[in-house]
Amino acid sequence: MCSHTYKYRPFSSGENSINLIDAPGRKKFVKNKMASLFLADHAILVVSASSIEDPLVEDVLIQDLICCRVLGVQKILVIINKLDLFHPHSETVFERLSNELQSLFKRAGCRKSRTNHSSLHIERSKFC
């Protein structure tokens, strides 16, 4: 049985104060996630390429995006990891999942920023 816990680590970089909050997408961590997002300007969501099409994972992603939108998170970086499981088709899978995430972003009611750049950025994990 895998035990996931909520983790928090603050640090500073120059004039910036950075708080890394690791909260798995589970119901028991929703309060912690909401409290963390309340003060956040930016968020990073890490999504497994092998589970992104799971309806339960999709629901959690939409909930996370809605929380970010409602609580005023300005920018969201989504990292798709475990793409190496799809080698040699990882680029095709990344493009398909990126399009699906953009669709979820719209379904969650997120809009483009005032500068007309999407406030959602999707990237692949570089750690293989």
Short mmCIF file of N, CA and C in Angstrom, two decimals:
data_model
loop_
_atom_site.label_atom_id
_atom_site.label_comp_id
_atom_site.label_asym_id
_atom_site.label_seq_id
_atom_site.Cartn_x
_atom_site.Cartn_y
_atom_site.Cartn_z
N MET A 1 0.84 -1.18 0.00
CA MET A 1 0.00 0.00 0.00
C MET A 1 0.89 1.25 0.00
N CYS A 2 0.61 2.14 -0.90
CA CYS A 2 1.40 3.36 -1.04
C CYS A 2 0.81 4.46 -0.17
N SER A 3 1.63 5.09 0.61
CA SER A 3 1.17 6.16 1.49
C SER A 3 1.68 7.50 0.97
N HIS A 4 0.79 8.38 0.57
CA HIS A 4 1.16 9.71 0.12
C HIS A 4 0.81 10.71 1.22
N THR A 5 1.70 11.63 1.43
CA THR A 5 1.44 12.66 2.43
C THR A 5 1.58 14.03 1.79
N TYR A 6 0.98 14.99 2.41
CA TYR A 6 1.07 16.37 2.00
C TYR A 6 2.42 16.89 2.46
N LYS A 7 3.18 17.53 1.55
CA LYS A 7 4.51 18.03 1.89
C LYS A 7 4.61 19.50 1.50
N TYR A 8 5.36 20.25 2.33
CA TYR A 8 5.50 21.68 2.15
C TYR A 8 6.95 22.05 2.38
N ARG A 9 7.52 22.87 1.48
CA ARG A 9 8.91 23.29 1.65
C ARG A 9 9.08 24.72 1.16
N PRO A 10 9.29 25.66 2.07
CA PRO A 10 9.53 27.05 1.66
C PRO A 10 11.03 27.30 1.43
N PHE A 11 11.36 28.18 0.50
CA PHE A 11 12.73 28.66 0.34
C PHE A 11 12.69 29.99 -0.39
N SER A 12 13.81 30.69 -0.38
CA SER A 12 13.89 32.00 -1.02
C SER A 12 14.92 31.98 -2.13
N SER A 13 14.67 32.80 -3.13
CA SER A 13 15.59 32.96 -4.26
C SER A 13 15.63 34.45 -4.57
N GLY A 14 16.66 35.11 -4.06
CA GLY A 14 16.74 36.56 -4.26
C GLY A 14 15.60 37.25 -3.54
N GLU A 15 14.82 38.02 -4.29
CA GLU A 15 13.69 38.75 -3.72
C GLU A 15 12.42 37.91 -3.68
N ASN A 16 12.45 36.74 -4.29
CA ASN A 16 11.26 35.91 -4.40
C ASN A 16 11.17 34.91 -3.25
N SER A 17 9.96 34.74 -2.76
CA SER A 17 9.68 33.71 -1.77
C SER A 17 8.95 32.59 -2.50
N ILE A 18 9.47 31.38 -2.39
CA ILE A 18 8.91 30.25 -3.12
C ILE A 18 8.47 29.19 -2.12
N ASN A 19 7.26 28.72 -2.29
CA ASN A 19 6.73 27.65 -1.46
C ASN A 19 6.36 26.49 -2.36
N LEU A 20 7.02 25.37 -2.18
CA LEU A 20 6.68 24.17 -2.92
C LEU A 20 5.75 23.33 -2.07
N ILE A 21 4.59 23.04 -2.63
CA ILE A 21 3.60 22.26 -1.92
C ILE A 21 3.28 21.04 -2.76
N ASP A 22 3.51 19.88 -2.21
CA ASP A 22 3.25 18.63 -2.91
C ASP A 22 2.01 18.01 -2.29
N ALA A 23 0.92 18.06 -3.02
CA ALA A 23 -0.33 17.49 -2.52
C ALA A 23 -0.90 16.57 -3.59
N PRO A 24 -0.87 15.27 -3.37
CA PRO A 24 -1.43 14.34 -4.35
C PRO A 24 -2.89 14.65 -4.63
N GLY A 25 -3.35 14.29 -5.80
CA GLY A 25 -4.73 14.58 -6.19
C GLY A 25 -5.73 13.66 -5.51
N ARG A 26 -5.76 13.71 -4.21
CA ARG A 26 -6.69 12.87 -3.44
C ARG A 26 -7.60 13.75 -2.61
N LYS A 27 -8.78 13.25 -2.38
CA LYS A 27 -9.79 14.04 -1.67
C LYS A 27 -9.33 14.51 -0.30
N LYS A 28 -8.56 13.70 0.41
CA LYS A 28 -8.17 14.09 1.77
C LYS A 28 -7.20 15.27 1.78
N PHE A 29 -6.64 15.65 0.62
CA PHE A 29 -5.72 16.77 0.56
C PHE A 29 -6.33 18.03 -0.05
N VAL A 30 -7.61 18.03 -0.31
CA VAL A 30 -8.27 19.17 -0.95
C VAL A 30 -8.14 20.44 -0.10
N LYS A 31 -8.35 20.35 1.20
CA LYS A 31 -8.23 21.53 2.07
C LYS A 31 -6.82 22.11 2.02
N ASN A 32 -5.81 21.25 2.08
CA ASN A 32 -4.43 21.71 2.02
C ASN A 32 -4.13 22.37 0.67
N LYS A 33 -4.62 21.76 -0.38
CA LYS A 33 -4.40 22.28 -1.72
C LYS A 33 -5.06 23.64 -1.88
N MET A 34 -6.29 23.77 -1.40
CA MET A 34 -7.02 25.04 -1.49
C MET A 34 -6.31 26.13 -0.70
N ALA A 35 -5.87 25.81 0.51
CA ALA A 35 -5.17 26.79 1.34
C ALA A 35 -3.88 27.23 0.67
N SER A 36 -3.19 26.30 0.04
CA SER A 36 -1.93 26.62 -0.64
C SER A 36 -2.18 27.48 -1.86
N LEU A 37 -3.19 27.15 -2.63
CA LEU A 37 -3.48 27.90 -3.86
C LEU A 37 -3.99 29.31 -3.56
N PHE A 38 -4.57 29.50 -2.39
CA PHE A 38 -5.10 30.81 -2.03
C PHE A 38 -4.02 31.89 -2.08
N LEU A 39 -2.81 31.54 -1.74
CA LEU A 39 -1.71 32.50 -1.73
C LEU A 39 -0.80 32.39 -2.96
N ALA A 40 -1.09 31.47 -3.84
CA ALA A 40 -0.18 31.20 -4.97
C ALA A 40 -0.43 32.14 -6.15
N ASP A 41 0.65 32.56 -6.77
CA ASP A 41 0.57 33.29 -8.03
C ASP A 41 0.66 32.33 -9.21
N HIS A 42 1.38 31.23 -9.02
CA HIS A 42 1.60 30.26 -10.08
C HIS A 42 1.46 28.85 -9.51
N ALA A 43 1.16 27.90 -10.39
CA ALA A 43 1.02 26.51 -9.96
C ALA A 43 1.68 25.59 -10.98
N ILE A 44 2.18 24.47 -10.48
CA ILE A 44 2.73 23.42 -11.33
C ILE A 44 1.93 22.16 -11.06
N LEU A 45 1.35 21.60 -12.10
CA LEU A 45 0.64 20.33 -12.00
C LEU A 45 1.45 19.28 -12.74
N VAL A 46 1.77 18.19 -12.07
CA VAL A 46 2.50 17.09 -12.70
C VAL A 46 1.49 15.98 -12.97
N VAL A 47 1.41 15.56 -14.25
CA VAL A 47 0.41 14.59 -14.67
C VAL A 47 1.12 13.42 -15.35
N SER A 48 0.75 12.23 -14.99
CA SER A 48 1.31 11.04 -15.62
C SER A 48 0.66 10.80 -16.97
N ALA A 49 1.48 10.64 -17.99
CA ALA A 49 0.96 10.37 -19.34
C ALA A 49 0.16 9.07 -19.37
N SER A 50 0.50 8.15 -18.50
CA SER A 50 -0.17 6.86 -18.50
C SER A 50 -1.55 6.89 -17.85
N SER A 51 -1.88 7.97 -17.15
CA SER A 51 -3.18 8.00 -16.46
C SER A 51 -4.05 9.19 -16.83
N ILE A 52 -3.59 10.04 -17.72
CA ILE A 52 -4.31 11.29 -17.99
C ILE A 52 -5.70 11.06 -18.59
N GLU A 53 -5.89 9.93 -19.28
CA GLU A 53 -7.19 9.67 -19.89
C GLU A 53 -8.14 8.93 -18.97
N ASP A 54 -7.71 8.63 -17.77
CA ASP A 54 -8.56 8.01 -16.77
C ASP A 54 -9.60 9.04 -16.34
N PRO A 55 -10.90 8.70 -16.39
CA PRO A 55 -11.94 9.67 -16.03
C PRO A 55 -11.77 10.26 -14.62
N LEU A 56 -11.28 9.47 -13.66
CA LEU A 56 -11.07 9.99 -12.31
C LEU A 56 -9.95 11.02 -12.30
N VAL A 57 -8.88 10.76 -13.05
CA VAL A 57 -7.77 11.71 -13.14
C VAL A 57 -8.24 12.97 -13.84
N GLU A 58 -9.04 12.81 -14.89
CA GLU A 58 -9.59 13.97 -15.61
C GLU A 58 -10.43 14.84 -14.67
N ASP A 59 -11.25 14.22 -13.84
CA ASP A 59 -12.07 14.97 -12.88
C ASP A 59 -11.19 15.75 -11.89
N VAL A 60 -10.13 15.11 -11.40
CA VAL A 60 -9.22 15.78 -10.46
C VAL A 60 -8.53 16.96 -11.15
N LEU A 61 -8.10 16.77 -12.40
CA LEU A 61 -7.46 17.86 -13.14
C LEU A 61 -8.40 19.04 -13.32
N ILE A 62 -9.64 18.76 -13.69
CA ILE A 62 -10.62 19.85 -13.85
C ILE A 62 -10.84 20.55 -12.52
N GLN A 63 -10.95 19.80 -11.43
CA GLN A 63 -11.11 20.40 -10.10
C GLN A 63 -9.91 21.29 -9.76
N ASP A 64 -8.70 20.78 -10.06
CA ASP A 64 -7.49 21.57 -9.78
C ASP A 64 -7.47 22.85 -10.60
N LEU A 65 -7.84 22.77 -11.87
CA LEU A 65 -7.86 23.95 -12.73
C LEU A 65 -8.91 24.95 -12.27
N ILE A 66 -10.07 24.46 -11.86
CA ILE A 66 -11.12 25.35 -11.35
C ILE A 66 -10.65 26.03 -10.06
N CYS A 67 -10.02 25.27 -9.17
CA CYS A 67 -9.49 25.86 -7.93
C CYS A 67 -8.47 26.95 -8.26
N CYS A 68 -7.58 26.67 -9.21
CA CYS A 68 -6.59 27.68 -9.61
C CYS A 68 -7.27 28.93 -10.13
N ARG A 69 -8.28 28.75 -10.97
CA ARG A 69 -8.99 29.90 -11.56
C ARG A 69 -9.70 30.70 -10.49
N VAL A 70 -10.45 30.02 -9.64
CA VAL A 70 -11.25 30.70 -8.61
C VAL A 70 -10.36 31.42 -7.60
N LEU A 71 -9.22 30.83 -7.27
CA LEU A 71 -8.35 31.40 -6.25
C LEU A 71 -7.32 32.36 -6.82
N GLY A 72 -7.40 32.65 -8.12
CA GLY A 72 -6.57 33.71 -8.71
C GLY A 72 -5.16 33.32 -9.11
N VAL A 73 -4.90 32.03 -9.31
CA VAL A 73 -3.57 31.62 -9.78
C VAL A 73 -3.40 32.14 -11.20
N GLN A 74 -2.32 32.89 -11.42
CA GLN A 74 -2.13 33.58 -12.70
C GLN A 74 -1.60 32.68 -13.80
N LYS A 75 -0.69 31.80 -13.49
CA LYS A 75 -0.07 30.93 -14.49
C LYS A 75 -0.06 29.50 -13.99
N ILE A 76 -0.28 28.56 -14.91
CA ILE A 76 -0.27 27.15 -14.57
C ILE A 76 0.68 26.44 -15.53
N LEU A 77 1.65 25.75 -14.97
CA LEU A 77 2.56 24.93 -15.75
C LEU A 77 2.17 23.48 -15.52
N VAL A 78 1.85 22.77 -16.60
CA VAL A 78 1.51 21.37 -16.51
C VAL A 78 2.68 20.58 -17.08
N ILE A 79 3.21 19.67 -16.27
CA ILE A 79 4.30 18.80 -16.70
C ILE A 79 3.71 17.42 -16.94
N ILE A 80 3.90 16.92 -18.14
CA ILE A 80 3.47 15.56 -18.47
C ILE A 80 4.69 14.66 -18.31
N ASN A 81 4.64 13.76 -17.34
CA ASN A 81 5.76 12.84 -17.17
C ASN A 81 5.38 11.43 -17.60
N LYS A 82 6.34 10.54 -17.57
CA LYS A 82 6.20 9.13 -17.95
C LYS A 82 5.92 8.96 -19.44
N LEU A 83 6.31 9.94 -20.26
CA LEU A 83 6.15 9.79 -21.71
C LEU A 83 7.06 8.70 -22.27
N ASP A 84 8.12 8.39 -21.54
CA ASP A 84 9.05 7.34 -22.00
C ASP A 84 8.36 5.99 -22.10
N LEU A 85 7.22 5.82 -21.43
CA LEU A 85 6.46 4.56 -21.54
C LEU A 85 5.89 4.36 -22.94
N PHE A 86 5.82 5.43 -23.72
CA PHE A 86 5.22 5.39 -25.05
C PHE A 86 6.25 5.47 -26.17
N HIS A 87 7.53 5.36 -25.82
CA HIS A 87 8.58 5.44 -26.84
C HIS A 87 8.38 4.32 -27.85
N PRO A 88 8.47 4.52 -29.14
CA PRO A 88 8.95 5.68 -29.88
C PRO A 88 7.85 6.66 -30.29
N HIS A 89 6.66 6.53 -29.71
CA HIS A 89 5.53 7.38 -30.10
C HIS A 89 5.31 8.52 -29.12
N SER A 90 6.29 8.83 -28.30
CA SER A 90 6.10 9.80 -27.22
C SER A 90 5.72 11.19 -27.74
N GLU A 91 6.25 11.62 -28.88
CA GLU A 91 5.91 12.95 -29.41
C GLU A 91 4.44 13.02 -29.81
N THR A 92 3.95 11.97 -30.45
CA THR A 92 2.54 11.90 -30.84
C THR A 92 1.65 11.90 -29.60
N VAL A 93 2.02 11.12 -28.61
CA VAL A 93 1.25 11.05 -27.36
C VAL A 93 1.27 12.41 -26.66
N PHE A 94 2.43 13.08 -26.63
CA PHE A 94 2.53 14.40 -26.00
C PHE A 94 1.59 15.39 -26.69
N GLU A 95 1.58 15.41 -28.01
CA GLU A 95 0.70 16.33 -28.74
C GLU A 95 -0.76 16.05 -28.45
N ARG A 96 -1.14 14.78 -28.43
CA ARG A 96 -2.53 14.41 -28.16
C ARG A 96 -2.93 14.81 -26.74
N LEU A 97 -2.05 14.53 -25.76
CA LEU A 97 -2.36 14.88 -24.38
C LEU A 97 -2.37 16.39 -24.17
N SER A 98 -1.49 17.12 -24.87
CA SER A 98 -1.49 18.58 -24.78
C SER A 98 -2.81 19.15 -25.26
N ASN A 99 -3.32 18.62 -26.37
CA ASN A 99 -4.61 19.08 -26.88
C ASN A 99 -5.73 18.75 -25.89
N GLU A 100 -5.65 17.58 -25.29
CA GLU A 100 -6.67 17.20 -24.31
C GLU A 100 -6.62 18.11 -23.07
N LEU A 101 -5.42 18.44 -22.62
CA LEU A 101 -5.27 19.34 -21.48
C LEU A 101 -5.79 20.73 -21.79
N GLN A 102 -5.55 21.21 -23.00
CA GLN A 102 -6.07 22.52 -23.39
C GLN A 102 -7.59 22.51 -23.41
N SER A 103 -8.17 21.39 -23.82
CA SER A 103 -9.63 21.25 -23.79
C SER A 103 -10.14 21.27 -22.35
N LEU A 104 -9.46 20.56 -21.45
CA LEU A 104 -9.84 20.57 -20.03
C LEU A 104 -9.71 21.97 -19.44
N PHE A 105 -8.68 22.69 -19.86
CA PHE A 105 -8.45 24.06 -19.42
C PHE A 105 -9.66 24.93 -19.77
N LYS A 106 -10.16 24.79 -20.98
CA LYS A 106 -11.34 25.55 -21.41
C LYS A 106 -12.58 25.11 -20.66
N ARG A 107 -12.74 23.78 -20.47
CA ARG A 107 -13.90 23.26 -19.74
C ARG A 107 -13.92 23.76 -18.30
N ALA A 108 -12.75 23.99 -17.73
CA ALA A 108 -12.66 24.47 -16.34
C ALA A 108 -12.95 25.97 -16.26
N GLY A 109 -13.18 26.61 -17.40
CA GLY A 109 -13.52 28.03 -17.40
C GLY A 109 -12.32 28.95 -17.37
N CYS A 110 -11.14 28.43 -17.62
CA CYS A 110 -9.93 29.26 -17.64
C CYS A 110 -9.86 30.00 -18.97
N ARG A 111 -9.38 31.22 -18.92
CA ARG A 111 -9.30 32.07 -20.11
C ARG A 111 -7.87 32.49 -20.37
N LYS A 112 -7.70 33.12 -21.52
CA LYS A 112 -6.39 33.69 -21.85
C LYS A 112 -6.13 34.89 -20.96
N SER A 113 -4.86 35.15 -20.71
CA SER A 113 -4.49 36.30 -19.89
C SER A 113 -4.69 37.60 -20.67
N ARG A 114 -4.53 38.72 -19.98
CA ARG A 114 -4.70 40.03 -20.62
C ARG A 114 -3.72 40.27 -21.76
N THR A 115 -2.59 39.58 -21.73
CA THR A 115 -1.59 39.77 -22.78
C THR A 115 -1.84 38.84 -23.97
N ASN A 116 -3.00 38.17 -23.96
CA ASN A 116 -3.41 37.24 -25.00
C ASN A 116 -2.52 36.01 -25.11
N HIS A 117 -1.72 35.75 -24.10
CA HIS A 117 -0.97 34.50 -24.04
C HIS A 117 -1.73 33.58 -23.09
N SER A 118 -1.75 32.32 -23.41
CA SER A 118 -2.45 31.39 -22.55
C SER A 118 -1.80 31.37 -21.18
N SER A 119 -2.61 31.32 -20.14
CA SER A 119 -2.05 31.22 -18.80
C SER A 119 -1.75 29.76 -18.46
N LEU A 120 -1.90 28.88 -19.44
CA LEU A 120 -1.57 27.47 -19.29
C LEU A 120 -0.37 27.16 -20.17
N HIS A 121 0.64 26.53 -19.60
CA HIS A 121 1.80 26.11 -20.37
C HIS A 121 1.99 24.62 -20.12
N ILE A 122 2.11 23.85 -21.19
CA ILE A 122 2.26 22.40 -21.08
C ILE A 122 3.65 22.02 -21.56
N GLU A 123 4.33 21.21 -20.77
CA GLU A 123 5.70 20.80 -21.10
C GLU A 123 5.86 19.32 -20.77
N ARG A 124 6.81 18.70 -21.41
CA ARG A 124 7.10 17.29 -21.12
C ARG A 124 8.23 17.22 -20.11
N SER A 125 8.21 16.17 -19.32
CA SER A 125 9.27 15.96 -18.34
C SER A 125 10.56 15.66 -19.08
N LYS A 126 11.65 16.24 -18.61
CA LYS A 126 12.96 16.01 -19.24
C LYS A 126 13.75 14.93 -18.52
N PHE A 127 13.18 14.35 -17.48
CA PHE A 127 13.90 13.38 -16.69
C PHE A 127 13.51 11.97 -17.11
N CYS A 128 14.34 11.34 -17.89
CA CYS A 128 14.07 9.97 -18.33
C CYS A 128 15.21 9.06 -17.92
#
